[in-house]
CSV table of C-alpha atoms and ligand atoms in Angstrom, one decimal:
chain,number,residue,atom,x,y,z
A,249,VAL,CA,0.0,0.0,0.0
A,250,SER,CA,1.6,3.2,-1.2
A,251,GLY,CA,-1.4,5.5,-0.5
A,252,VAL,CA,-1.0,9.0,0.9
A,253,PRO,CA,-3.0,8.6,4.0
A,254,GLY,CA,-4.8,11.7,5.0
A,255,LEU,CA,-4.7,13.3,1.5
A,256,VAL,CA,-8.2,14.7,0.9
A,257,VAL,CA,-9.6,13.6,-2.5
A,258,ALA,CA,-12.9,14.8,-4.0
A,259,VAL,CA,-14.6,12.3,-6.2
A,260,LEU,CA,-17.1,14.0,-8.4
A,261,GLY,CA,-19.5,11.5,-10.0
A,262,THR,CA,-20.2,8.3,-8.1
A,263,GLY,CA,-21.6,6.1,-10.9
A,264,ARG,CA,-20.0,2.8,-11.7
A,265,MET,CA,-16.5,4.1,-12.2
A,266,GLY,CA,-16.5,6.8,-9.6
A,267,SER,CA,-17.7,4.3,-7.0
A,268,ALA,CA,-15.0,1.9,-7.9
A,269,ILE,CA,-12.4,4.7,-7.7
A,270,ALA,CA,-13.7,5.8,-4.3
A,271,ARG,CA,-13.7,2.2,-2.9
A,272,ARG,CA,-10.1,1.7,-4.0
A,273,LEU,CA,-8.8,5.1,-2.7
A,274,ALA,CA,-10.7,4.6,0.6
A,275,ARG,CA,-9.1,1.2,1.1
A,276,LEU,CA,-5.6,2.9,0.6
A,277,GLY,CA,-6.2,5.4,3.3
A,278,TYR,CA,-7.3,8.5,1.4
A,279,VAL,CA,-9.8,10.8,2.9
A,280,LEU,CA,-12.7,11.2,0.5
A,281,VAL,CA,-15.4,13.8,-0.1
A,282,LEU,CA,-18.0,12.7,-2.6
A,283,TRP,CA,-20.5,14.5,-4.8
A,284,ASN,CA,-23.0,13.1,-7.3
A,285,ARG,CA,-25.7,14.7,-9.3
A,286,THR,CA,-28.2,12.3,-7.8
A,287,ARG,CA,-27.2,12.9,-4.2
A,288,GLU,CA,-28.6,9.6,-2.7
A,289,LYS,CA,-25.9,7.6,-4.6
A,290,ALA,CA,-23.1,9.7,-3.1
A,291,GLU,CA,-24.6,9.3,0.4
A,292,GLU,CA,-24.9,5.6,0.1
A,293,LEU,CA,-21.4,5.2,-1.1
A,294,ALA,CA,-20.1,7.7,1.6
A,295,SER,CA,-21.6,5.6,4.4
A,296,GLU,CA,-20.1,2.4,2.8
A,297,VAL,CA,-16.5,3.8,2.5
A,298,GLY,CA,-16.5,6.1,5.5
A,299,ALA,CA,-16.6,9.4,3.5
A,300,ARG,CA,-18.7,12.5,3.4
A,301,ALA,CA,-21.2,13.5,0.7
A,302,VAL,CA,-21.7,17.2,-0.1
A,303,ASP,CA,-24.3,19.2,-2.0
A,304,ARG,CA,-22.3,20.9,-4.7
A,305,PRO,CA,-19.1,20.0,-6.6
A,306,PHE,CA,-17.4,23.1,-5.4
A,307,ASP,CA,-18.1,22.2,-1.8
A,308,ALA,CA,-16.0,19.1,-2.3
A,309,VAL,CA,-13.3,20.9,-4.3
A,310,GLN,CA,-12.8,23.5,-1.6
A,311,GLU,CA,-11.8,20.8,0.9
A,312,ALA,CA,-9.6,18.7,-1.4
A,313,GLN,CA,-6.0,18.7,-2.6
A,314,ALA,CA,-7.0,16.5,-5.5
A,315,VAL,CA,-10.2,16.2,-7.5
A,316,VAL,CA,-11.1,13.1,-9.5
A,317,LEU,CA,-13.8,13.4,-12.1
A,318,ALA,CA,-15.7,10.3,-13.1
A,319,LEU,CA,-18.5,11.7,-15.2
A,320,ALA,CA,-20.5,10.3,-18.1
A,321,ASP,CA,-19.6,12.6,-21.0
A,322,ASP,CA,-18.5,16.0,-22.3
A,323,ASP,CA,-21.7,17.7,-21.2
A,324,ALA,CA,-21.5,16.4,-17.6
A,325,LEU,CA,-17.9,17.5,-17.4
A,326,TYR,CA,-18.7,21.1,-18.6
A,327,SER,CA,-21.6,21.2,-16.2
A,328,VAL,CA,-19.5,20.2,-13.2
A,329,LEU,CA,-16.4,22.3,-14.1
A,330,SER,CA,-18.5,25.4,-14.6
A,331,GLY,CA,-19.3,25.3,-10.8
A,332,PHE,CA,-15.6,25.6,-9.9
A,333,HIS,CA,-14.6,29.2,-8.9
A,334,ARG,CA,-11.0,28.8,-7.9
A,335,LEU,CA,-8.6,25.9,-7.5
A,336,ASP,CA,-5.6,27.2,-5.5
A,337,GLY,CA,-3.1,24.7,-6.9
A,338,ALA,CA,-5.4,21.7,-6.6
A,339,LEU,CA,-5.0,18.8,-8.9
A,340,VAL,CA,-7.9,17.9,-11.2
A,341,VAL,CA,-7.8,14.4,-12.8
A,342,ASN,CA,-10.4,13.6,-15.4
A,343,THR,CA,-11.0,9.8,-15.8
A,344,GLY,CA,-14.1,9.9,-18.0
A,345,THR,CA,-14.0,9.2,-21.7
A,346,ILE,CA,-14.4,12.6,-23.5
A,347,THR,CA,-13.5,14.2,-26.8
A,348,PRO,CA,-9.9,15.5,-27.3
A,349,GLN,CA,-11.4,19.0,-27.9
A,350,THR,CA,-13.2,18.9,-24.5
A,351,ALA,CA,-10.0,17.6,-22.8
A,352,ARG,CA,-8.0,20.6,-24.1
A,353,ARG,CA,-10.7,23.0,-23.1
A,354,ALA,CA,-11.1,21.5,-19.6
A,355,ALA,CA,-7.3,21.7,-19.1
A,356,SER,CA,-7.1,25.4,-20.0
A,357,PHE,CA,-10.2,26.2,-17.9
A,358,VAL,CA,-8.7,24.4,-14.8
A,359,GLU,CA,-5.4,26.1,-15.3
A,360,GLY,CA,-7.1,29.5,-15.6
A,361,LEU,CA,-8.5,28.9,-12.2
A,362,GLY,CA,-5.1,28.1,-10.8
A,363,GLY,CA,-5.4,24.3,-10.8
A,364,CYS,CA,-3.3,21.5,-12.4
A,365,TYR,CA,-5.1,19.3,-15.0
A,366,VAL,CA,-4.3,15.7,-15.8
A,367,GLU,CA,-6.3,13.7,-18.4
A,368,SER,CA,-6.5,10.1,-17.3
A,369,PRO,CA,-9.1,8.0,-19.1
A,370,ILE,CA,-9.2,4.4,-18.0
A,371,VAL,CA,-8.9,1.1,-19.7
A,372,GLY,CA,-10.7,-1.5,-17.6
A,373,GLY,CA,-14.1,-1.7,-16.0
A,374,PRO,CA,-15.2,-0.9,-12.4
A,375,ARG,CA,-14.1,-4.3,-11.1
A,376,ALA,CA,-10.6,-3.9,-12.5
A,377,VAL,CA,-10.5,-0.4,-11.0
A,378,GLU,CA,-11.5,-1.6,-7.6
A,379,ALA,CA,-8.9,-4.3,-7.7
A,380,GLY,CA,-6.2,-1.9,-8.8
A,381,GLU,CA,-5.9,-3.8,-12.1
A,382,ALA,CA,-6.8,-1.0,-14.5
A,383,THR,CA,-4.7,1.0,-16.9
A,384,GLY,CA,-4.6,4.8,-17.0
A,385,ILE,CA,-3.9,6.6,-20.2
A,386,VAL,CA,-2.3,9.8,-18.9
A,387,ALA,CA,-1.3,13.2,-20.2
A,388,GLY,CA,-0.7,16.6,-18.7
A,389,ARG,CA,1.9,19.2,-18.1
A,390,ARG,CA,5.0,17.8,-16.4
A,391,VAL,CA,4.5,19.7,-13.2
A,392,CYS,CA,0.9,18.3,-12.9
A,393,LEU,CA,2.0,14.8,-13.7
A,394,ALA,CA,4.5,15.1,-10.8
A,395,GLN,CA,1.7,16.2,-8.5
A,396,ALA,CA,-0.5,13.3,-9.6
A,397,ARG,CA,2.2,10.6,-9.5
A,398,SER,CA,1.4,8.8,-6.3
A,399,LEU,CA,-2.4,9.1,-6.8
A,400,LEU,CA,-2.1,7.6,-10.3
A,401,SER,CA,0.2,4.8,-9.2
A,402,ASP,CA,-2.2,3.9,-6.3
A,403,LEU,CA,-5.2,3.9,-8.7
A,404,PHE,CA,-3.7,2.0,-11.7
A,405,LYS,CA,-1.6,-1.1,-12.3
A,406,ARG,CA,-0.2,0.4,-15.5
A,407,VAL,CA,0.1,4.0,-16.5
A,408,VAL,CA,0.6,4.7,-20.2
A,409,HIS,CA,2.1,8.2,-20.6
A,410,VAL,CA,1.1,10.0,-23.7
A,411,GLY,CA,2.8,13.4,-23.3
A,412,GLU,CA,1.6,16.8,-22.4
A,413,ASP,CA,-1.5,17.1,-24.6
A,414,PRO,CA,-4.6,16.0,-22.8
A,415,GLY,CA,-6.3,15.7,-26.2
A,416,ALA,CA,-3.9,13.0,-27.1
A,417,ALA,CA,-4.8,10.9,-24.0
A,418,ALA,CA,-8.5,11.4,-24.8
A,419,ALA,CA,-7.9,10.4,-28.4
A,420,LEU,CA,-5.9,7.2,-27.5
A,421,LYS,CA,-8.8,6.1,-25.2
A,422,LEU,CA,-11.3,6.7,-28.0
A,423,SER,CA,-9.0,4.8,-30.4
A,424,PHE,CA,-8.9,1.8,-28.1
A,425,ASN,CA,-12.7,2.0,-27.3
A,426,SER,CA,-13.7,2.2,-30.9
A,427,LEU,CA,-11.6,-0.9,-31.6
A,428,LEU,CA,-13.1,-2.8,-28.6
A,429,ILE,CA,-16.7,-1.8,-29.1
A,430,SER,CA,-16.6,-2.3,-32.9
A,431,THR,CA,-15.1,-5.7,-32.3
A,432,VAL,CA,-17.8,-6.7,-30.0
A,433,GLU,CA,-20.4,-5.4,-32.5
A,434,ALA,CA,-18.7,-7.3,-35.3
A,435,LEU,CA,-18.8,-10.5,-33.2
A,436,ALA,CA,-22.5,-10.0,-32.5
A,437,GLU,CA,-23.2,-9.5,-36.2
A,438,ALA,CA,-21.2,-12.6,-37.1
A,439,LEU,CA,-23.2,-14.6,-34.6
A,440,ALA,CA,-26.5,-13.2,-35.8
A,441,LEU,CA,-25.6,-14.1,-39.4
A,442,ALA,CA,-24.6,-17.7,-38.5
A,443,GLU,CA,-27.7,-18.2,-36.5
A,444,ALA,CA,-30.0,-16.9,-39.3
A,445,TYR,CA,-28.9,-20.1,-41.2
A,446,GLY,CA,-29.5,-22.4,-38.3
A,447,VAL,CA,-25.8,-22.5,-37.1
A,448,GLU,CA,-25.5,-22.6,-33.4
A,449,LYS,CA,-23.2,-20.4,-31.3
A,450,GLY,CA,-21.0,-23.3,-30.3
A,451,LEU,CA,-20.1,-24.0,-33.9
A,452,LEU,CA,-19.0,-20.4,-34.4
A,453,GLY,CA,-17.0,-20.7,-31.2
A,454,GLU,CA,-15.4,-23.9,-32.6
A,455,VAL,CA,-14.3,-22.1,-35.8
A,456,LEU,CA,-13.0,-19.1,-33.9
A,457,GLU,CA,-11.0,-21.4,-31.5
A,458,GLY,CA,-8.5,-22.1,-34.2
A,459,THR,CA,-8.0,-18.4,-35.2
A,460,VAL,CA,-6.7,-15.1,-33.9
A,461,PHE,CA,-10.3,-14.4,-32.6
A,462,ARG,CA,-10.0,-17.1,-30.0
A,463,GLU,CA,-9.6,-14.8,-27.0
A,464,VAL,CA,-12.3,-12.4,-28.3
A,465,ALA,CA,-14.7,-15.4,-28.6
A,466,ASN,CA,-13.8,-16.8,-25.2
A,467,LYS,CA,-14.4,-13.5,-23.5
A,468,TYR,CA,-17.4,-12.2,-25.4
A,469,LEU,CA,-19.4,-14.9,-27.2
A,470,ASP,CA,-21.4,-15.9,-24.2
A,471,ARG,CA,-21.6,-12.4,-22.9
A,472,VAL,CA,-23.2,-11.0,-26.0
A,473,THR,CA,-26.1,-13.5,-25.7
A,474,GLY,CA,-26.5,-12.9,-22.0
A,475,PRO,CA,-29.8,-11.8,-20.4
A,476,VAL,CA,-31.1,-8.3,-20.4
A,477,GLY,CA,-32.0,-6.6,-17.1
A,478,GLY,CA,-29.1,-8.3,-15.4
A,479,GLY,CA,-27.0,-5.2,-14.6
A,480,ALA,CA,-24.3,-3.7,-16.7
A,481,SER,CA,-20.6,-2.9,-16.0
A,482,PHE,CA,-20.5,-0.6,-19.0
A,483,THR,CA,-23.8,0.6,-20.5
A,484,LEU,CA,-24.7,0.5,-24.1
A,485,ASP,CA,-25.6,4.2,-24.2
A,486,LEU,CA,-22.0,5.1,-23.0
A,487,ALA,CA,-20.6,2.7,-25.7
A,488,LEU,CA,-22.7,4.7,-28.3
A,489,LYS,CA,-21.3,7.9,-26.8
A,490,ASP,CA,-17.7,6.6,-27.3
A,491,LEU,CA,-18.3,5.7,-30.9
A,492,GLU,CA,-19.9,9.1,-31.6
A,493,TYR,CA,-16.9,10.8,-29.9
A,494,ALA,CA,-14.4,8.7,-31.8
A,495,ALA,CA,-16.2,9.6,-35.1
A,496,ARG,CA,-16.2,13.3,-34.1
A,497,ALA,CA,-12.6,13.3,-33.1
A,498,ALA,CA,-11.7,11.6,-36.4
A,499,TYR,CA,-13.7,14.2,-38.4
A,500,HIS,CA,-11.8,17.0,-36.7
A,501,ALA,CA,-8.6,15.4,-37.7
A,502,GLY,CA,-9.7,14.5,-41.3
A,503,VAL,CA,-9.6,10.8,-40.7
A,504,PRO,CA,-12.3,8.7,-42.4
A,505,VAL,CA,-13.7,6.0,-40.0
A,506,PRO,CA,-16.5,4.2,-41.9
A,507,GLY,CA,-16.1,1.1,-39.6
A,508,VAL,CA,-16.8,3.2,-36.5
A,509,ARG,CA,-19.8,4.8,-38.3
A,510,GLY,CA,-21.2,1.4,-39.0
A,511,SER,CA,-20.9,0.2,-35.4
A,512,GLU,CA,-22.4,3.5,-34.3
A,513,GLU,CA,-25.4,2.8,-36.4
A,514,ALA,CA,-25.9,-0.6,-34.7
A,515,TYR,CA,-25.6,0.9,-31.2
A,516,ALA,CA,-27.9,3.8,-32.0
A,517,PHE,CA,-30.5,1.3,-33.2
A,518,ALA,CA,-30.0,-0.8,-30.0
A,519,VAL,CA,-30.6,2.4,-27.9
A,520,ARG,CA,-33.8,3.1,-29.9
A,521,GLU,CA,-34.8,-0.5,-29.1
A,522,GLY,CA,-34.6,0.4,-25.4
A,523,LEU,CA,-31.3,-1.3,-24.6
A,524,GLY,CA,-29.4,1.8,-23.5
A,525,LYS,CA,-29.1,0.8,-19.9
A,526,GLU,CA,-28.1,-2.8,-20.7
A,527,ASP,CA,-24.5,-4.0,-20.9
A,528,TYR,CA,-22.9,-2.8,-24.1
A,529,THR,CA,-22.4,-6.4,-25.4
A,530,ARG,CA,-26.2,-6.8,-25.6
A,531,VAL,CA,-26.1,-4.9,-29.0
A,532,TYR,CA,-26.5,-8.5,-30.3
A,533,ARG,CA,-30.2,-8.3,-29.3
A,534,ALA,CA,-30.8,-5.5,-31.8
A,535,LEU,CA,-29.1,-7.5,-34.6
A,536,LYS,CA,-30.8,-10.8,-34.0
A,537,PRO,CA,-33.2,-11.6,-36.9
A,538,ARG,CA,-36.9,-11.3,-35.8
A,539,ARG,CA,-38.9,-14.3,-36.9
A,540,ALA,CA,-42.5,-13.6,-38.1
B,72,NAP,N1,-18.1,1.4,-16.9
B,72,NAP,C1,-16.9,1.1,-17.5
B,72,NAP,O1,-16.6,-0.1,-17.7
B,72,NAP,C2,-16.0,2.2,-18.0
B,72,NAP,C3,-14.7,1.9,-18.4
B,72,NAP,C4,-13.8,2.9,-18.8
B,72,NAP,C5,-14.3,4.2,-18.9
B,72,NAP,N2,-15.6,4.5,-18.6
B,72,NAP,C6,-16.0,5.9,-18.8
B,72,NAP,O2,-16.1,6.5,-17.5
B,72,NAP,C7,-17.1,7.5,-17.4
B,72,NAP,C8,-18.1,7.1,-16.3
B,72,NAP,O3,-18.7,5.8,-16.7
B,72,NAP,P1,-19.6,5.0,-15.7
B,72,NAP,O4,-19.7,3.6,-16.2
B,72,NAP,O5,-19.2,5.2,-14.2
B,72,NAP,O6,-21.1,5.6,-15.9
B,72,NAP,P2,-22.3,5.7,-15.0
B,72,NAP,O7,-22.3,4.6,-14.0
B,72,NAP,O8,-23.5,5.9,-15.9
B,72,NAP,O9,-22.1,7.1,-14.2
B,72,NAP,C9,-22.1,8.3,-14.8
B,72,NAP,C10,-21.9,9.4,-13.8
B,72,NAP,O10,-22.0,10.7,-14.5
B,72,NAP,C11,-23.0,11.5,-13.8
B,72,NAP,N3,-23.6,12.4,-14.8
B,72,NAP,C12,-24.2,12.1,-16.0
B,72,NAP,N4,-24.6,13.2,-16.6
B,72,NAP,C13,-24.3,14.3,-15.7
B,72,NAP,C14,-24.5,15.7,-15.8
B,72,NAP,N5,-25.1,16.2,-16.9
B,72,NAP,N6,-24.1,16.4,-14.8
B,72,NAP,C15,-23.5,15.8,-13.7
B,72,NAP,N7,-23.3,14.5,-13.6
B,72,NAP,C16,-23.7,13.7,-14.6
B,72,NAP,C17,-23.9,10.5,-13.3
B,72,NAP,O11,-24.7,11.1,-12.2
B,72,NAP,P3,-26.2,10.5,-11.8
B,72,NAP,O12,-25.9,9.3,-10.9
B,72,NAP,O13,-26.9,11.6,-11.2
B,72,NAP,O14,-26.8,10.0,-13.1
B,72,NAP,C18,-22.9,9.5,-12.7
B,72,NAP,O15,-22.3,9.9,-11.5
B,72,NAP,C19,-17.7,7.5,-18.8
B,72,NAP,O16,-17.1,8.5,-19.5
B,72,NAP,C20,-17.4,6.1,-19.4
B,72,NAP,O17,-17.4,6.2,-20.8
B,72,NAP,C21,-16.5,3.5,-18.2
């Protein structure tokens, strides 16, 4: 345990990832102040981890030396940051998956208030975060990275340093997620196609076993066909958001991404089918042929 016992950390956003971050930091001896838009969630988590929940983001920020943001998307980040009035040297670490453009704007906003900004999107779900097994993709000014070093090494098993541009860390996370989410969607499509001709899942698995797709099949083939309503570790609506952000980031950079666009279409359809709060792998449900 290399935690900095007694360091006060504000965790803003206590959804799946924010809760996992708070549980990990609490276990390492950090003192936590929690805020969430839906206050009850922060209160429940606060009593679980021995922390305190507050009414407004800035209430938490005023008490903390470091602020960890674990929010859904660009809009959530703007809405929370706009409540900050001054930062007095505090460290702000954003862990959510956002666009590169927003990451850069957030960094200059935080620095304008006298804070230090580190972009640190996460590879790995809530369970990996809680167990300290996740990877952080990190970028920020050198002085800010130095300030963040022990917090980041307590939070992550691996830290991938991308340099000083927070936009590059956000872009690398979108690059990884577009690959992962499109792959899961492609697997779901392949299964739906096979099944439409009476071929069972096990046979697709048998074919994939002898190929480079073996690990993907082992991890995702059963998961894509799993039940709905069973709880999600990463929701389908956030997967759609990531594909939209990847496509937007690519557009800004002049990179054509027709594959990402195709997957985005499938996820958008799944959300319209009411699957937005399901696990993102359940996109398969929206691709399955409907028999008359
Ligand atoms: N889950 C994963 O496996 C995973 C892995 C890597 C990265 N991520 C990324 O991490 C971030 C958080 O994901 P999550 O799975 O923790 O999502 P989540 O469980 O849905 O939590 C989202 C959080 O954002 C808050 N929020 C949403 N809109 C807001 C707004 N307009 N203003 C203020 N707060 C707002 C929510 O507050 P309420 O409780 O009030 O709704 C909640 O605290 C996302 O960017 C996601 O893409 C997730």
